[in-house]
mmCIF file of C-alpha atoms in Angstrom:
data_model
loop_
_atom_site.group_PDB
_atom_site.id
_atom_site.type_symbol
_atom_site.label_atom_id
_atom_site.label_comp_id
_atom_site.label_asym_id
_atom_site.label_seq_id
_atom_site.Cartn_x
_atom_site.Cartn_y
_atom_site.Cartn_z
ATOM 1 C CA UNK A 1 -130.970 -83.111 20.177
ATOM 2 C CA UNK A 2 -128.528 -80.103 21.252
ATOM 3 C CA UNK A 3 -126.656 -80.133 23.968
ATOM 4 C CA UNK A 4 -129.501 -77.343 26.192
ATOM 5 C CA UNK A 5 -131.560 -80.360 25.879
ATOM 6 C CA UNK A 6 -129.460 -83.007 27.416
ATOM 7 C CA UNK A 7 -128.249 -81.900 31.001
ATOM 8 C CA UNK A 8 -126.852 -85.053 32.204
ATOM 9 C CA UNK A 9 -124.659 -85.121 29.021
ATOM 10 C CA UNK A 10 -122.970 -81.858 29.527
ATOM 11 C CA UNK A 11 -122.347 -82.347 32.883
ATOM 12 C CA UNK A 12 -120.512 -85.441 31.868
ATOM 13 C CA UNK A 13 -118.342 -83.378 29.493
ATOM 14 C CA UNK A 14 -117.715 -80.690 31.858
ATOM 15 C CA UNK A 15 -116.564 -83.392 34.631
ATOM 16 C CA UNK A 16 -114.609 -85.423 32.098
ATOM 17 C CA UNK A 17 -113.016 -81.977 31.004
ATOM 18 C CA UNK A 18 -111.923 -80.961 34.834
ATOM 19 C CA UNK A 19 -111.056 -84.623 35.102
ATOM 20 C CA UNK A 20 -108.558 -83.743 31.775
ATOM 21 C CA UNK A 21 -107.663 -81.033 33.010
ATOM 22 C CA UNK A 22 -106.338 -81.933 36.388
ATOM 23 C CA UNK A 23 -104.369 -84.612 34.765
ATOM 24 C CA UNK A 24 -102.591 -82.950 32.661
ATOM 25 C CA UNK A 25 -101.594 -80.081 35.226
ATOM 26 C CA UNK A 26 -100.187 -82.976 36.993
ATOM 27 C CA UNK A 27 -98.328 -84.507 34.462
ATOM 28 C CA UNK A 28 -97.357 -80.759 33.488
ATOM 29 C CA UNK A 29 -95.989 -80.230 36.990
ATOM 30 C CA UNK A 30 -94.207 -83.445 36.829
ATOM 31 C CA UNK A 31 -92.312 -82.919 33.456
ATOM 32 C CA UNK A 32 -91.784 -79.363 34.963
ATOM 33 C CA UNK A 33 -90.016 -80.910 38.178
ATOM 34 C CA UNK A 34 -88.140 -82.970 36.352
ATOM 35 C CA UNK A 35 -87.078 -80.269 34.030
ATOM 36 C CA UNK A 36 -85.687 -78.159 36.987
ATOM 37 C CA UNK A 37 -83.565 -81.258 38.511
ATOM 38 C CA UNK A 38 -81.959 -81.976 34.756
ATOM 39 C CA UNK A 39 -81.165 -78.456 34.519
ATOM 40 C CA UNK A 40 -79.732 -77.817 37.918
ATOM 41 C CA UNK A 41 -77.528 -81.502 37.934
ATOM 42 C CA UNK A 42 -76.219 -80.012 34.095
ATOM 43 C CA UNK A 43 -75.143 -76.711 36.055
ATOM 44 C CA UNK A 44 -74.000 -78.598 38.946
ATOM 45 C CA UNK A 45 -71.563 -80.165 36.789
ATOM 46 C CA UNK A 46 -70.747 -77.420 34.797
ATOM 47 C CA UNK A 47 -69.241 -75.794 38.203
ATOM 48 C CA UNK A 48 -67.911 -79.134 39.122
ATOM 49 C CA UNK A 49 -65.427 -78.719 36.467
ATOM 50 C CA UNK A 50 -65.272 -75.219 37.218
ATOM 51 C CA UNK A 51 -63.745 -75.976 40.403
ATOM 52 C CA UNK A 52 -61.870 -78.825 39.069
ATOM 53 C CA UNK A 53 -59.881 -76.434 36.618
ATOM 54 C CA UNK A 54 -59.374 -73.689 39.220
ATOM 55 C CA UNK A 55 -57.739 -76.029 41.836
ATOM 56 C CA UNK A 56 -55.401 -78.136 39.485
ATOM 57 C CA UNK A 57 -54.747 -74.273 37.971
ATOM 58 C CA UNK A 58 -53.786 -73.192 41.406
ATOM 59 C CA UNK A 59 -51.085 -75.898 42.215
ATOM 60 C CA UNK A 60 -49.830 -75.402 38.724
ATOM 61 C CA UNK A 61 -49.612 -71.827 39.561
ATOM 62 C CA UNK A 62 -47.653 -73.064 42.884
ATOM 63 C CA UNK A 63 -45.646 -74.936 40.755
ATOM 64 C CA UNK A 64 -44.436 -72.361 38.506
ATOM 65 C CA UNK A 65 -43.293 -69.804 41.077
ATOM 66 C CA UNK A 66 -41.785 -72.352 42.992
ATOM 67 C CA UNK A 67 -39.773 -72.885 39.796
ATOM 68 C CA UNK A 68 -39.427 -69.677 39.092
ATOM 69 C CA UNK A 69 -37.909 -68.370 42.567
ATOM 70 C CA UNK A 70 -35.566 -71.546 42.197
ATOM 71 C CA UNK A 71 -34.481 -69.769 38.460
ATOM 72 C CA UNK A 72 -34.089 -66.254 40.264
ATOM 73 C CA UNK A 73 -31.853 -67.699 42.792
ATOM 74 C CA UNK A 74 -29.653 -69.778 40.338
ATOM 75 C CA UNK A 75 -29.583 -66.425 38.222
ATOM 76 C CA UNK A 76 -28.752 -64.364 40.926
ATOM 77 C CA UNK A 77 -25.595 -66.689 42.096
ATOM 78 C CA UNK A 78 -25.419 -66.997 37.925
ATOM 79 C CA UNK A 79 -24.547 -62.908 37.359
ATOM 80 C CA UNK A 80 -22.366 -63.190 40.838
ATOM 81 C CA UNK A 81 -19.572 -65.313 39.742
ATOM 82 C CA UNK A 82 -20.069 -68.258 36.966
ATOM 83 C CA UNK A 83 -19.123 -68.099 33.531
ATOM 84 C CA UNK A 84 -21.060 -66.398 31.102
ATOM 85 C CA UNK A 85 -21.647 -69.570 29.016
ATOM 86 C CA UNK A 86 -23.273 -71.450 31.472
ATOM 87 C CA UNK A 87 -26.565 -70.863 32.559
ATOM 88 C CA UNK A 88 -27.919 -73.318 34.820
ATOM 89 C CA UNK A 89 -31.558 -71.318 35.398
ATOM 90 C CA UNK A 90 -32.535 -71.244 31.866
ATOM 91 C CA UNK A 91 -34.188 -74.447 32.122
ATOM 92 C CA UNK A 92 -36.340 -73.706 35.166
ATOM 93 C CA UNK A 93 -37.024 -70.344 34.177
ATOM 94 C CA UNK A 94 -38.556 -71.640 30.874
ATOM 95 C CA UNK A 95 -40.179 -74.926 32.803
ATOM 96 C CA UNK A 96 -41.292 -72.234 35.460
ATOM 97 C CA UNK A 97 -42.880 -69.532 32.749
ATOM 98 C CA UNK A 98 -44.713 -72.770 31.210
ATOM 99 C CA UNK A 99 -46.423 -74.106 33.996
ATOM 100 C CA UNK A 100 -47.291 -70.280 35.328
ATOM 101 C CA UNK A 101 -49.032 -69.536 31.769
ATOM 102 C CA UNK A 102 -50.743 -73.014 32.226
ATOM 103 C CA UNK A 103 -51.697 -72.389 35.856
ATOM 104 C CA UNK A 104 -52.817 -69.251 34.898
ATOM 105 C CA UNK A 105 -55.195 -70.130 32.250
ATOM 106 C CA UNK A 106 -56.732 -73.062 34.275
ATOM 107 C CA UNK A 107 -57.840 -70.513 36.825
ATOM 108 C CA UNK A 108 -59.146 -67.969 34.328
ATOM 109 C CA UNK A 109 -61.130 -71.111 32.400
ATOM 110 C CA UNK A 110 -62.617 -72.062 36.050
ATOM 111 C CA UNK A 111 -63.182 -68.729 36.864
ATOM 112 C CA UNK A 112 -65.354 -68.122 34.178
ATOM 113 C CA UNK A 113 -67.509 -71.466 34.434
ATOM 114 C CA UNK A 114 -67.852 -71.081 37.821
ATOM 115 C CA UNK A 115 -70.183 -67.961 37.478
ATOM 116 C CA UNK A 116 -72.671 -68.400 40.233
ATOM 117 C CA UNK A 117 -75.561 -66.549 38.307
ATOM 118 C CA UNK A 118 -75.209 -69.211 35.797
ATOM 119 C CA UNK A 119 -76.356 -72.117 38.092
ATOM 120 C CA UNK A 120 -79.986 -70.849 37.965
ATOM 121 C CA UNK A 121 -82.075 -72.822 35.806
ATOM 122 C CA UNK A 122 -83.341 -70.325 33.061
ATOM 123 C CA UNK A 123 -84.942 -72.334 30.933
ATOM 124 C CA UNK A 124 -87.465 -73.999 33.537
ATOM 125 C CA UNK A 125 -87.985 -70.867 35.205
ATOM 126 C CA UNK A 126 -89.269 -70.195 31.657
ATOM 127 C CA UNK A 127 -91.163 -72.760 30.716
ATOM 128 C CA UNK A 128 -92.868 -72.303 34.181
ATOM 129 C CA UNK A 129 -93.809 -68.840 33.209
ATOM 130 C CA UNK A 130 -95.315 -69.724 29.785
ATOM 131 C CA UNK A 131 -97.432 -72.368 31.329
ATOM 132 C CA UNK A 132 -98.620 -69.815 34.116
ATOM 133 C CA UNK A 133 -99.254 -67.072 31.742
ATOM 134 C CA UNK A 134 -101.308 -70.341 29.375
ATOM 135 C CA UNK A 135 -103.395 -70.882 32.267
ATOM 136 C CA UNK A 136 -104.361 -66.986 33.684
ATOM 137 C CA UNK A 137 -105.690 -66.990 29.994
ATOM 138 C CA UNK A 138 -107.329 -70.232 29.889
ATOM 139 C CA UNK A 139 -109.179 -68.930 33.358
ATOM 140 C CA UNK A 140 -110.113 -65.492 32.602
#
């Protein structure tokens, strides 16, 4: 017995195969969803930090010229009338220069992981290409 001679059998398959199908395009769609919200909460904290490093970077940065106009003053009345020997804005100049080049490469490391393009989930929009390209050719 083929399958031309049984009707009711085939029809059976074909229904338990659309019944398949639309299952797993569900559960597809599902693990796809859930794929997109991972990816975007793993940017989302990417830029967290991000934003984290540029502010702390930025009050460092305040910091340091703070320090630094305090050193340029104290050199300034320095070179007007103290001994040579005793240099009173060596140690905020250097404390100042330290926490400038720390400020200052705080906001160039948030800076660059705070690129907005990167907060786009590639890798679902992907996926979610392959799987629509799988199913144009499974329907042609």
């Amino acid at each position: 017995m083929t399958s031309d001679e049984n009707p009711a059998k085939r029809e059976f398959s074909l229904a338990t195969l659309f019944s398949d199908l639309s299952r797993e395009f569900s559960t597809l769609a599902r693990q796809e969803t859930q794929l997109v919200k991972a990816e975007i909460a793993a940017k989302l904290a990417d830029a967290k930090a991000g934003a984290g490093g540029i502010a702390i970077g930025g009050g460092l940065l305040l910091v340091g010229i703070l320090i630094l106009a305090l050193a340029w003053v104290a050199g300034v009345n320095q070179m007007l009338g103290a001994t040579a020997l005793d240099y009173p804005w060596l140690s905020p100049l250097l404390v100042g220069l330290a926490l400038t080049a720390a400020g200052t490469g705080l906001l160039l490391w948030g800076r660059h992981n705070l690129k907005l393009g990167d907060l786009a989930p590639r890798r679902s929009g992907e996926s979610l290409r392959r799987d629509s390209e799988l199913l144009k050719e499974q329907f042609k």
